[in-house]
mmCIF file of C-alpha atoms in Angstrom:
data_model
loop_
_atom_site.group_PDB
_atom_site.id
_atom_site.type_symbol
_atom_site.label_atom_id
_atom_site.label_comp_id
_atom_site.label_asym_id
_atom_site.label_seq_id
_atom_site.Cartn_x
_atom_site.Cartn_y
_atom_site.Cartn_z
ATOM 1 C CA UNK A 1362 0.000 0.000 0.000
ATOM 2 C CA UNK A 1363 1.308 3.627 -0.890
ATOM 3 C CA UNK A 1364 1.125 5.905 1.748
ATOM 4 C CA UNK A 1365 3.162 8.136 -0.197
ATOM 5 C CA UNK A 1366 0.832 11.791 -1.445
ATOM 6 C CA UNK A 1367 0.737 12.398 -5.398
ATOM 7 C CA UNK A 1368 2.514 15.897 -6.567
ATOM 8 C CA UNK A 1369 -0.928 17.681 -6.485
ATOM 9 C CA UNK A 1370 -1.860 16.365 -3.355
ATOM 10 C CA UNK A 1371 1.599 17.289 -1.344
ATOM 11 C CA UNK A 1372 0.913 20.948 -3.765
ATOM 12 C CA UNK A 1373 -2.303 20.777 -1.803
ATOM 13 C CA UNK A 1374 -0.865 20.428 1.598
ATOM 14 C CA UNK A 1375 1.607 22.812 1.453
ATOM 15 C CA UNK A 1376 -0.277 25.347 0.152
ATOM 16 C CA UNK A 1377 -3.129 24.863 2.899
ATOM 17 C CA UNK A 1378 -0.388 25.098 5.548
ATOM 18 C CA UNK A 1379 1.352 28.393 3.851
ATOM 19 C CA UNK A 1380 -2.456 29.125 4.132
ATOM 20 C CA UNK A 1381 -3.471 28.649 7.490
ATOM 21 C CA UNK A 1382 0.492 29.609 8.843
ATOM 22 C CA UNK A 1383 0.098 32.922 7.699
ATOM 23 C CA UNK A 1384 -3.666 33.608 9.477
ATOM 24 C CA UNK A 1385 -2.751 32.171 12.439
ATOM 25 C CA UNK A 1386 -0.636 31.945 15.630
ATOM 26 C CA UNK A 1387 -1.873 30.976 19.423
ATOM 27 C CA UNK A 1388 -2.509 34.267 20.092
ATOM 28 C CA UNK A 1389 -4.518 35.748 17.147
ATOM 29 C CA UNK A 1390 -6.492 32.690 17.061
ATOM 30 C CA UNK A 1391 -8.043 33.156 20.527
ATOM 31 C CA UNK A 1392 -8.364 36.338 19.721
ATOM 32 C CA UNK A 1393 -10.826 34.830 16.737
ATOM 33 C CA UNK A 1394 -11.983 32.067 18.465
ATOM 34 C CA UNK A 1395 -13.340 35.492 21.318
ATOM 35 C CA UNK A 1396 -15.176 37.071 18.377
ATOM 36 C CA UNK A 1397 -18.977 36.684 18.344
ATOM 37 C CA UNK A 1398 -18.565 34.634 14.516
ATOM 38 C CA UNK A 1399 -15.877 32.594 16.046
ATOM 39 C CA UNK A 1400 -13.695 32.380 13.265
ATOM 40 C CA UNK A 1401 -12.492 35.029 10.496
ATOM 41 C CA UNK A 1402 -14.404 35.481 7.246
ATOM 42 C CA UNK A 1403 -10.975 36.884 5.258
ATOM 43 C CA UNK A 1404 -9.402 33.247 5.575
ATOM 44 C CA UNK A 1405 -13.080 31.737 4.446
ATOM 45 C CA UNK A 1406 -12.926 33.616 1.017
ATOM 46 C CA UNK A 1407 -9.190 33.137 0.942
ATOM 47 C CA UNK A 1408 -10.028 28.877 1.285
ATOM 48 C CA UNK A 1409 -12.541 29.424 -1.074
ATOM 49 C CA UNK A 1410 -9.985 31.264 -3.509
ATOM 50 C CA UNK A 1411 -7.681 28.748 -3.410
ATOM 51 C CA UNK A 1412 -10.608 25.398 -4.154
ATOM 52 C CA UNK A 1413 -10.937 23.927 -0.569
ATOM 53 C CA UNK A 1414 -14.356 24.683 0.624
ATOM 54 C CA UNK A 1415 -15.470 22.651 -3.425
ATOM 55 C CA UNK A 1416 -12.851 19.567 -2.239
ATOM 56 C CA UNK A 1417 -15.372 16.102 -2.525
ATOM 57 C CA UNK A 1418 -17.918 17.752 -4.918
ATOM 58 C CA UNK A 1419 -16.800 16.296 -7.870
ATOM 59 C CA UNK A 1420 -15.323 12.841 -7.184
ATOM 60 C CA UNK A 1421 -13.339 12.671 -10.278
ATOM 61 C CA UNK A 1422 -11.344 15.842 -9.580
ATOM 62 C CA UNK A 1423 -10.815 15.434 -5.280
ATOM 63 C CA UNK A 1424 -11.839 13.075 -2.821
ATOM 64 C CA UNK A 1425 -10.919 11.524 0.654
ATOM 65 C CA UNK A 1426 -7.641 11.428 0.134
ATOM 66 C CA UNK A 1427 -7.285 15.331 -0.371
ATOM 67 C CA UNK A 1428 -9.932 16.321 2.547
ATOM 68 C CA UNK A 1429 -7.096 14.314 4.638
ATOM 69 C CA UNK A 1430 -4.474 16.501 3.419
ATOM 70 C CA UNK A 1431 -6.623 19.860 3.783
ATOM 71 C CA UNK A 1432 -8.326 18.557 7.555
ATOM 72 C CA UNK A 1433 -4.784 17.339 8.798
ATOM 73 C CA UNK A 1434 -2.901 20.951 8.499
ATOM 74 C CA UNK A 1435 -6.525 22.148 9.924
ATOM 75 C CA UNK A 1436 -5.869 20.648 12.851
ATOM 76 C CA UNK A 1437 -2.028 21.531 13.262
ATOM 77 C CA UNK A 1438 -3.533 25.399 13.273
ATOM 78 C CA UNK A 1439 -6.297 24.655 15.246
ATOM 79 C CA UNK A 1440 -8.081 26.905 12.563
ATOM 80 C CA UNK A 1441 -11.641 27.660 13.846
ATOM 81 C CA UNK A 1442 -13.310 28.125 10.537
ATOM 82 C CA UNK A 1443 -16.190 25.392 9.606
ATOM 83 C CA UNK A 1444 -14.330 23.910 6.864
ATOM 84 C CA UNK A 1445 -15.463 20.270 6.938
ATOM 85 C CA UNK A 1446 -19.209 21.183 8.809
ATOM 86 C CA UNK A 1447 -19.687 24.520 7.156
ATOM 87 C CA UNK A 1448 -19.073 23.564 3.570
ATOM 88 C CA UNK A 1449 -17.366 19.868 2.803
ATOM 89 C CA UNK A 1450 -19.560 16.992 4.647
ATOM 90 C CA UNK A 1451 -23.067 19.078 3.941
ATOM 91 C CA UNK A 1452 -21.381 19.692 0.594
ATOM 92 C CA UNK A 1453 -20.980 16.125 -0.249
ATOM 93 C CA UNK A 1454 -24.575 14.913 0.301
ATOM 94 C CA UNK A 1455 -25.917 17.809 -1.831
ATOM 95 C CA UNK A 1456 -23.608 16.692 -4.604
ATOM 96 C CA UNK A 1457 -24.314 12.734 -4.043
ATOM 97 C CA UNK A 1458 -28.188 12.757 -3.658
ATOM 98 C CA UNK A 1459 -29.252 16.240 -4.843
ATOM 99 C CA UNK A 1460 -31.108 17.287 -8.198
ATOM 100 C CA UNK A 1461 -29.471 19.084 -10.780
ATOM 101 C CA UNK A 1462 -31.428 22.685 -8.932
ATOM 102 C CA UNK A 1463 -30.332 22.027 -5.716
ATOM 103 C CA UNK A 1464 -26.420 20.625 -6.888
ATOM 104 C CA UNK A 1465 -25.871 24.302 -8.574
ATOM 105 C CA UNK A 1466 -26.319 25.475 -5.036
ATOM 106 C CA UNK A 1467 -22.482 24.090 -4.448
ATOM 107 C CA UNK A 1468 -21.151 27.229 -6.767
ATOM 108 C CA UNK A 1469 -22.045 29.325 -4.165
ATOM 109 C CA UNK A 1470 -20.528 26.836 -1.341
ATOM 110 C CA UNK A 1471 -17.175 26.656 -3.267
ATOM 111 C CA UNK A 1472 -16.849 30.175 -3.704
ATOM 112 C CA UNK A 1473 -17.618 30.729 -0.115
ATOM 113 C CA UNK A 1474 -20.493 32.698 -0.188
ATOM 114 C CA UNK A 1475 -23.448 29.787 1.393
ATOM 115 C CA UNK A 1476 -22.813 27.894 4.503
ATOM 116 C CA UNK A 1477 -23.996 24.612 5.213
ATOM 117 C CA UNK A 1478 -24.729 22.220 7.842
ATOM 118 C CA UNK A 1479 -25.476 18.763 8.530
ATOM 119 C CA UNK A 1480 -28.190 18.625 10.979
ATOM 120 C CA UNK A 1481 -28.311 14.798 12.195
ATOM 121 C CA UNK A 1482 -27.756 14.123 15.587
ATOM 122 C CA UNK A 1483 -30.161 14.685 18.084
ATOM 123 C CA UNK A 1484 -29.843 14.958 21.994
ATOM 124 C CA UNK A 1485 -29.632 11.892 24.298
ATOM 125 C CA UNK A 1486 -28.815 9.836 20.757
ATOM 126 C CA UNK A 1487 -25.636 8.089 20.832
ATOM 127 C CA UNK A 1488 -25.795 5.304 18.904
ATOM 128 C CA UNK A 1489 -24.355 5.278 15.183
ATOM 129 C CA UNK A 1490 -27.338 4.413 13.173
ATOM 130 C CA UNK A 1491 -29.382 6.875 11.102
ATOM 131 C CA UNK A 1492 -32.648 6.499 13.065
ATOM 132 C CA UNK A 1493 -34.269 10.107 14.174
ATOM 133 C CA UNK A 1494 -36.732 11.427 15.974
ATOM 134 C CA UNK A 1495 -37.210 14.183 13.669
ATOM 135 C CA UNK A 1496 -40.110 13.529 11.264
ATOM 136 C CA UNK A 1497 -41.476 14.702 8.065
ATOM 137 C CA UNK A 1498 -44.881 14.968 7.236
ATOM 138 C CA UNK A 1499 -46.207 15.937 3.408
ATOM 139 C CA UNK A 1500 -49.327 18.016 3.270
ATOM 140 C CA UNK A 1501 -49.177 20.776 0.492
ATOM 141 C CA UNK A 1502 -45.411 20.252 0.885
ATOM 142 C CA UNK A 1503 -42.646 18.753 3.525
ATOM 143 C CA UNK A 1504 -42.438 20.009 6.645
ATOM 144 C CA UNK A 1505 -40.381 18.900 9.574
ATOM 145 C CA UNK A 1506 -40.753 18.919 13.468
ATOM 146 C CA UNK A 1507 -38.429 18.259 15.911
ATOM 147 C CA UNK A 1508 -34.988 18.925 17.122
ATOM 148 C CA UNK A 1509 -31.705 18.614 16.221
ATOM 149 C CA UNK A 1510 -28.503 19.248 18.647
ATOM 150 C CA UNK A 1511 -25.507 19.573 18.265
ATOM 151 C CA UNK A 1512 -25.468 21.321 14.809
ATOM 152 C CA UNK A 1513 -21.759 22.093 14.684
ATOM 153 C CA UNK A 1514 -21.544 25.121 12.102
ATOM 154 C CA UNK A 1515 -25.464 25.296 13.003
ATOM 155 C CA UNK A 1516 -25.055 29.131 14.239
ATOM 156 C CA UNK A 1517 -24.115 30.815 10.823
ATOM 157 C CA UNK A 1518 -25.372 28.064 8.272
ATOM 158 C CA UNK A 1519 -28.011 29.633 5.811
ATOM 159 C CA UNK A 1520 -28.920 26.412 4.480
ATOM 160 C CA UNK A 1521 -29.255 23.101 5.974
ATOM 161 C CA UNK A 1522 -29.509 19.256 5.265
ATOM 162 C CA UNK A 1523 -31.769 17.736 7.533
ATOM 163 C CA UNK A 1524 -32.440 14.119 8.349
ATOM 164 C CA UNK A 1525 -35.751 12.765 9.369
ATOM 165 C CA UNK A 1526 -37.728 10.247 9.584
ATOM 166 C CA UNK A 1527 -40.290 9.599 6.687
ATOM 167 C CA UNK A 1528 -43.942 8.791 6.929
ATOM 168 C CA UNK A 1529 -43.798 5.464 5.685
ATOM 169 C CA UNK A 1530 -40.553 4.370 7.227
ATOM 170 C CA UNK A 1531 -36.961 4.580 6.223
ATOM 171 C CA UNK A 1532 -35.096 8.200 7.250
ATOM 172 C CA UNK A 1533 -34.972 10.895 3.972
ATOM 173 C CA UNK A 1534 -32.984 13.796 3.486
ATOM 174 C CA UNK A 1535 -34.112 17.479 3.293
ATOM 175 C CA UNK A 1536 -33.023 20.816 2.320
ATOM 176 C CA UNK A 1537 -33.893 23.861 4.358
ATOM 177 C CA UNK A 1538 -33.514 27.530 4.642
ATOM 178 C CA UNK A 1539 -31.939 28.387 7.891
ATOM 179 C CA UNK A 1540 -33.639 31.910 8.198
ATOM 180 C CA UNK A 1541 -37.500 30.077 8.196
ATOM 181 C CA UNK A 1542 -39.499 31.435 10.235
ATOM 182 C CA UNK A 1543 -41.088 27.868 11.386
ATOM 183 C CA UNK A 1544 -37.303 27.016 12.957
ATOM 184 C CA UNK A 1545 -35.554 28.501 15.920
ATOM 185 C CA UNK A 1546 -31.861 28.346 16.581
ATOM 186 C CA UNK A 1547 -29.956 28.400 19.975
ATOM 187 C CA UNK A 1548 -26.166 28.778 19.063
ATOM 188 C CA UNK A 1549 -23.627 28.669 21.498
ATOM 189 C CA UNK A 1550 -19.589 28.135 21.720
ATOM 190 C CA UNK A 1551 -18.169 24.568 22.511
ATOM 191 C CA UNK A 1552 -15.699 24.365 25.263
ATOM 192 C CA UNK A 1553 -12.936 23.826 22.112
ATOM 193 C CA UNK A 1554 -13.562 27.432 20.941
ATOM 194 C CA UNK A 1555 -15.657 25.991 17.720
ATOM 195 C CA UNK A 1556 -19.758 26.957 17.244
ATOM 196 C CA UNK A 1557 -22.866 24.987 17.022
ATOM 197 C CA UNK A 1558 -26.036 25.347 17.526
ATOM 198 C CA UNK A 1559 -29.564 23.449 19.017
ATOM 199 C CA UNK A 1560 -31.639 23.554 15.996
ATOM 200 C CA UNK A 1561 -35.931 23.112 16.565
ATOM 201 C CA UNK A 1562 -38.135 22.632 14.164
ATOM 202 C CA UNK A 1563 -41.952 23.022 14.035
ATOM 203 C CA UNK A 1564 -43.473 22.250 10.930
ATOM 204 C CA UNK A 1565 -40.830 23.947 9.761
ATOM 205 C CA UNK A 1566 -41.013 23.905 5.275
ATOM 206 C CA UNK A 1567 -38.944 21.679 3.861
ATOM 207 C CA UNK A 1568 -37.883 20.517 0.291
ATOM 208 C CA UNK A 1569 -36.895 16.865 0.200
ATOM 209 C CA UNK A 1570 -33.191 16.306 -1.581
ATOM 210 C CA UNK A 1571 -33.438 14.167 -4.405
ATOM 211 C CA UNK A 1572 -36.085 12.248 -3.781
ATOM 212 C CA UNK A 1573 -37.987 12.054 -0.321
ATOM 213 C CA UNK A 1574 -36.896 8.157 -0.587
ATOM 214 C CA UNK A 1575 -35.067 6.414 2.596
ATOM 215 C CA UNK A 1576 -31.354 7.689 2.282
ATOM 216 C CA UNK A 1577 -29.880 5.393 5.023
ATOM 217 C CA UNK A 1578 -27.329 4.311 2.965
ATOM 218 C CA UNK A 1579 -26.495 8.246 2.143
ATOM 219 C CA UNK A 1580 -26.476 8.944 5.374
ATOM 220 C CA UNK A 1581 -24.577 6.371 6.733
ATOM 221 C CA UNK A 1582 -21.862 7.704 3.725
ATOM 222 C CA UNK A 1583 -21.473 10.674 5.413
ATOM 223 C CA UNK A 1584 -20.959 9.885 8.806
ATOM 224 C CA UNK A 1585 -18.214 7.670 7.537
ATOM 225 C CA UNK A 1586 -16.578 10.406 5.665
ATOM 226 C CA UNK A 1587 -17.111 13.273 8.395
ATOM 227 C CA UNK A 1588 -15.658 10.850 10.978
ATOM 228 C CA UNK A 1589 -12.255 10.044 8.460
ATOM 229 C CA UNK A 1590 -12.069 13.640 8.180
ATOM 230 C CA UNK A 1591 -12.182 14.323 12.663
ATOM 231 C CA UNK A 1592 -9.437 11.420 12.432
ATOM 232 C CA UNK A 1593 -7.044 13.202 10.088
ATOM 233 C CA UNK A 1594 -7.659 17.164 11.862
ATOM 234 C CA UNK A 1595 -7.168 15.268 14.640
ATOM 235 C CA UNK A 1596 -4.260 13.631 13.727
ATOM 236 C CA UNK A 1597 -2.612 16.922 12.635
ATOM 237 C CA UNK A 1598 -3.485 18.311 15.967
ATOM 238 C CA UNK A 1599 -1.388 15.677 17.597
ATOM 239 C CA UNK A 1600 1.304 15.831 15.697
ATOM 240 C CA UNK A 1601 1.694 19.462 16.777
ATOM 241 C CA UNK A 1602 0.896 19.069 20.156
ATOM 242 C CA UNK A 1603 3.948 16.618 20.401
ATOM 243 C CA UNK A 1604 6.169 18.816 18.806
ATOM 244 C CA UNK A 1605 5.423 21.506 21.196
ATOM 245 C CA UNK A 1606 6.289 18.991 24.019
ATOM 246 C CA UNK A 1607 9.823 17.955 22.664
ATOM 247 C CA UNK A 1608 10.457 21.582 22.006
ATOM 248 C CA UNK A 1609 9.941 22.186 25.289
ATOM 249 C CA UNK A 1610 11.538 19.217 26.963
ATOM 250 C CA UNK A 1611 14.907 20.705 24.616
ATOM 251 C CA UNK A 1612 14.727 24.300 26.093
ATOM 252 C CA UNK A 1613 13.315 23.756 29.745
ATOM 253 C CA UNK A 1614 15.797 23.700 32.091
ATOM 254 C CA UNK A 1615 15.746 22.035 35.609
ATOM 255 C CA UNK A 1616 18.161 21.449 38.256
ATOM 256 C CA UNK A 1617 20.892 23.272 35.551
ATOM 257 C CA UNK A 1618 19.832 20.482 32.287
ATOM 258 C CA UNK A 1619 17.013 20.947 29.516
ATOM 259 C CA UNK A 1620 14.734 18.049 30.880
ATOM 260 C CA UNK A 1621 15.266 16.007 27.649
ATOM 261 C CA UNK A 1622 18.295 14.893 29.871
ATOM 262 C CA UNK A 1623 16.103 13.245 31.978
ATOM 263 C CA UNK A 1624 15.347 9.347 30.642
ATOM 264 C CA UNK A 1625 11.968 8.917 31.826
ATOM 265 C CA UNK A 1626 10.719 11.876 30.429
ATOM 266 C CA UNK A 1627 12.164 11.289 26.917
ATOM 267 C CA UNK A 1628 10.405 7.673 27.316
ATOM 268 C CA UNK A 1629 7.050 9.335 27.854
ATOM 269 C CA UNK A 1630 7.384 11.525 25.122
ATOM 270 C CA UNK A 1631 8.565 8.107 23.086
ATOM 271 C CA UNK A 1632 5.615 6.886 23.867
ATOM 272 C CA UNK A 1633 3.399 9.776 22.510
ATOM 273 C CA UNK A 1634 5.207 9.303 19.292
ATOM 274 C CA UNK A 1635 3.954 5.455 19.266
ATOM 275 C CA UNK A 1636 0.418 6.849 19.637
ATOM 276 C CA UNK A 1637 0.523 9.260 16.927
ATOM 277 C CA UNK A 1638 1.936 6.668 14.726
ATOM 278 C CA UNK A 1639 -1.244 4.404 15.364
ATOM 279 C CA UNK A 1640 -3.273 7.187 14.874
ATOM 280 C CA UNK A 1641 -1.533 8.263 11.745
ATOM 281 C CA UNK A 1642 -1.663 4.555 10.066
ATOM 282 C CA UNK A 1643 -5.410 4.008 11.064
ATOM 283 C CA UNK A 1644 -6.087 7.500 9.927
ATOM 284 C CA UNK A 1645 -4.542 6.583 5.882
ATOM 285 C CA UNK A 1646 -6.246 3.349 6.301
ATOM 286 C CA UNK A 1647 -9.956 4.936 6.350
ATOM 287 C CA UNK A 1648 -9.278 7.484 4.236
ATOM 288 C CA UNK A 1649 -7.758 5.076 1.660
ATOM 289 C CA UNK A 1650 -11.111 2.534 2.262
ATOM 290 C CA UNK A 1651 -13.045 5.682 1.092
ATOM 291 C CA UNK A 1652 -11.317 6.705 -1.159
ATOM 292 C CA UNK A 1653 -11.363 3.193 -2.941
ATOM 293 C CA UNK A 1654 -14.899 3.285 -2.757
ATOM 294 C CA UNK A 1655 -15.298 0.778 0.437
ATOM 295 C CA UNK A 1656 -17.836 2.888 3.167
ATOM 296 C CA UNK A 1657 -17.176 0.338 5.967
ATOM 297 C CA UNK A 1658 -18.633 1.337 9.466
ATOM 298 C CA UNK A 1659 -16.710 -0.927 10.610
ATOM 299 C CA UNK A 1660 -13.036 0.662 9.561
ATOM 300 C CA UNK A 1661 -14.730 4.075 10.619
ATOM 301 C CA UNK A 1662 -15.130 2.834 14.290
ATOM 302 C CA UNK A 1663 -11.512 1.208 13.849
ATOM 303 C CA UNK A 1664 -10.176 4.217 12.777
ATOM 304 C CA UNK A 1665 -11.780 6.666 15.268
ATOM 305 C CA UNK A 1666 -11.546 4.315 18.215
ATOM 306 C CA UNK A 1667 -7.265 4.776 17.961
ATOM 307 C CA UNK A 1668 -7.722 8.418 16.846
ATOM 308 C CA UNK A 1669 -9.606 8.440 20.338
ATOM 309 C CA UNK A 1670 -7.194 6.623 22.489
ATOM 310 C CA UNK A 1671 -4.253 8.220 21.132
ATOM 311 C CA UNK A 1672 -5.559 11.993 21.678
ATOM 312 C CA UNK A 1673 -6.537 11.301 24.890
ATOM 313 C CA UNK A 1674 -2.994 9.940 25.811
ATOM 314 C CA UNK A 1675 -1.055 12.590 23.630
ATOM 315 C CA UNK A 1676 -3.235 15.142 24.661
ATOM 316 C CA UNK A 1677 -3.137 14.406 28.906
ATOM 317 C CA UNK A 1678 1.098 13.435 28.170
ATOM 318 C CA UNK A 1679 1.295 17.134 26.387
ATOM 319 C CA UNK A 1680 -0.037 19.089 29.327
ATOM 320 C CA UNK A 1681 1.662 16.551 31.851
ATOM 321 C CA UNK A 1682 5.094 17.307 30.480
ATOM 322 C CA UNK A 1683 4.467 20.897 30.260
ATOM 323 C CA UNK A 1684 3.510 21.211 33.622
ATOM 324 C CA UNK A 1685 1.281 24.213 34.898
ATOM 325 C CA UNK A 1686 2.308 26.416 31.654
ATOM 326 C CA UNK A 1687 0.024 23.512 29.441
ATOM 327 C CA UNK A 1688 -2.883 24.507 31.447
ATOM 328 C CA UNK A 1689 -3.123 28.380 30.415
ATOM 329 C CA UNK A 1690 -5.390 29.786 28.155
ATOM 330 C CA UNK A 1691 -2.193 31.873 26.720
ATOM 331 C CA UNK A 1692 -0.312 28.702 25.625
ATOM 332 C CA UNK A 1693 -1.322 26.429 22.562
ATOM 333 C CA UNK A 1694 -1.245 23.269 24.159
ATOM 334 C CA UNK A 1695 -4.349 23.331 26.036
ATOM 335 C CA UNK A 1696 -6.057 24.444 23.353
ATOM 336 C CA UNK A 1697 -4.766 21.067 21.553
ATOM 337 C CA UNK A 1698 -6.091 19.029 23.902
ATOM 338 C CA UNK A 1699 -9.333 20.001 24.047
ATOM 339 C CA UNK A 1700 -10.308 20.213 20.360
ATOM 340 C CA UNK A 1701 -8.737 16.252 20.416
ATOM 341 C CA UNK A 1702 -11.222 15.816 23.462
ATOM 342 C CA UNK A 1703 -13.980 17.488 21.640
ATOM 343 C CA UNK A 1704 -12.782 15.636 18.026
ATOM 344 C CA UNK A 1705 -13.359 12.218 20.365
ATOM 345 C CA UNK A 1706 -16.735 13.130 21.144
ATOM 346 C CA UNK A 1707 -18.116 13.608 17.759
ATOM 347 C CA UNK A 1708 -20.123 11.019 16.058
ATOM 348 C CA UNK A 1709 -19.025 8.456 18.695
ATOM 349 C CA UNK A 1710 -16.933 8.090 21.789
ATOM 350 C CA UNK A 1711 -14.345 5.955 22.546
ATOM 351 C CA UNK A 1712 -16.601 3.506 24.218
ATOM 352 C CA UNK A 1713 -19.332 4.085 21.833
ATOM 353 C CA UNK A 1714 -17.137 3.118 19.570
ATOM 354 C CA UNK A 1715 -15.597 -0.366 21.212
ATOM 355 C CA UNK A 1716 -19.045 -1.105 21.669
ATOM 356 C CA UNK A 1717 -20.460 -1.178 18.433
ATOM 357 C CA UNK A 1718 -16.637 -3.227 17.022
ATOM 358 C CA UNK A 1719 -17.607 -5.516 19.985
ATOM 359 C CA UNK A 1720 -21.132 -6.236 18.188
ATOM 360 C CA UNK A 1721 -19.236 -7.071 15.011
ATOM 361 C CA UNK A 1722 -16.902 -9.531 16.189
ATOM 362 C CA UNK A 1723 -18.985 -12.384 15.120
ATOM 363 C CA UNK A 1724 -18.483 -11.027 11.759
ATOM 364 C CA UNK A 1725 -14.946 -11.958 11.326
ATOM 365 C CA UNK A 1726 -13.366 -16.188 11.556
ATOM 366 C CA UNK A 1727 -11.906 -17.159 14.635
ATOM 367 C CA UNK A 1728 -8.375 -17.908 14.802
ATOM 368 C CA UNK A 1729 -7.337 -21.398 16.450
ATOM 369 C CA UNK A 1730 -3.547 -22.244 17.306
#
């Protein structure tokens, strides 16, 4: 297997991280993150000027492989803006199950002037299926009541792609304008510094995409994708976090030595590099699946179960080693920690997670010595 990236796609890379180096350090992103839009609308057109925010519409040109690329130097600037939940996962489904009307609406995504959301999960639901609560009735035309939380990118989005549950069974897929008077928003700031928002409907007008048909399978699609694309930011995020550490183990000095002199904590920080390794190889491996056209749950939970385990250990290590300077709001390594705590939580915990691999074990042959 060749984990190796083509010419455009290492183009691609750098050009995101020239990108996202020159809009921001620790300190002027917090002083983004502060600002009542929670991230900066200059680096949205400049994303859009350069062809991320259109990455995954068109198969042919970019797919998984290059949302990896773009999500991974995401995470190693912490950049706040919605890239993957504002633009790229809603993106996708409009371009996969969408009329020819509604795919034209993607012009306007790509060139960063509409922003999207996926509005799927729904309070006190933590299993992975696409069953809702939210339902859609058809009188005159669709509506949809009920409510949707967490909505990250929910606050700003002016159009949204709503899953609920269809009259005669099966879960559909629906378009609708954020500024309806029949919907009310709540948005608020996650403890990571990111937005969402708690979206209610009440019989709230809705126009079905595609066909108002049971998109399970659709669905399904794009929780796979959206959780590849939390393993690579997060994966980025941990490879900075770790290089902050050994930077600081080099120039910290205790007792008279830099405390990389000190053996056990070069072995801990040896250890974090084993974790981000994991992370890094499960992280290609799901993106690869995708990319070659293989949707498995089952990698997905692989995939985001070590993306899990190895941010929480990098991310506890990196503030450990730092000692009482990784716990200020002034210093980036905090900040790390909690958008890999946050990434973790999203479309499945840890446990959530083992528990639904543990289900599947019957699906694979037992080995006998």
């Amino acid at each position: 297997m060749d984990f190796q990236l083509s010419e455009e796609q290492a183009l691609l890379r750098d050009t995101t991280r020239d990108l996202l180096s020159r809009s921001y350090d620790a300190e002027s992103r917090n002083k983004i993150i502060d600002t009542e839009l929670g991230w900066n609308r200059e680096v949205w057109s400049q994303l859009a000027d350069t062809g991320i925010l259109g990455l995954g519409f068109e198969p042919e040109e970019a797919g998984q492989l290059e949302i990896m690329v773009v999500l991974n130097e995401v995470g190693r600037r912490l950049a706040p803006e919605p890239i993957l939940h504002g633009a790229l996962a809603p993106g996708a489904v409009i371009a996969e199950q969408g009329n020819e009307a509604q795919v034209q609406l993607l012009d306007e995504v790509a060139a960063g002037q509409r922003l999207l959301a996926f509005a799927h999960l729904e309070p006190g639901n933590r299993t992975l299926g696409t069953d809702v609560t939210t339902t859609a009735v058809q009188g005159d035309s669709w509506a949809l009541s009920g409510r949707k939380n967490p909505v990250l990118a929910g606050d700003s989005a002016q159009t949204l792609v709503v899953t609920a549950a269809l009259p005669d069974g099966g879960t559909g897929l629906f378009l609708v304008d954020a500024e309806a008077g029949a919907l009310t928003r709540h948005p608020y700031r996650t403890f990571d510094g990111q937005r969402g928002a708690q979206i209610d409907f009440d019989q709230t007008p809705a126009e079905p995409l595609g066909e108002a048909v049971d998109a399970s399978p659709a669905i399904r699609n794009a929780v796979i994708r959206i959780q590849s694309a939390l393993c690579s930011e997060a994966v980025g995020a941990m490879e900075e976090a770790l290089r902050l550490t050994t930077d600081y183990l080099k120039s910290r000095k205790q007792f008279g030595v830099t405390l990389n002199k000190f053996q056990t904590l070069t072995q801990r920080a040896a250890d974090m590099y084993v974790s981000l390794e994991l992370a890094r190889s499960m992280n290609f491996y799901a993106a690869m699946s995708i990319a070659d056209g293989n949707l498995d749950p089952v990698i997905a939970s692989r995939a985001k179960l070590q993306i899990g385990r190895s941010g929480r250990h990098i991310g506890q290590e990196a503030i450990q080693l730092h000692g009482g300077i990784g716990m200020t709001a002034e210093y980036p390594v905090g900040h790390y920690t909690a958008r890999l705590t946050a990434i973790e939580h999203t479309l499945g915990s840890t446990e959530d997670h083992l528990r639904f691999l543990s289900e599947h074990i019957d699906d694979h042959d037992l080995a006998r010595l």
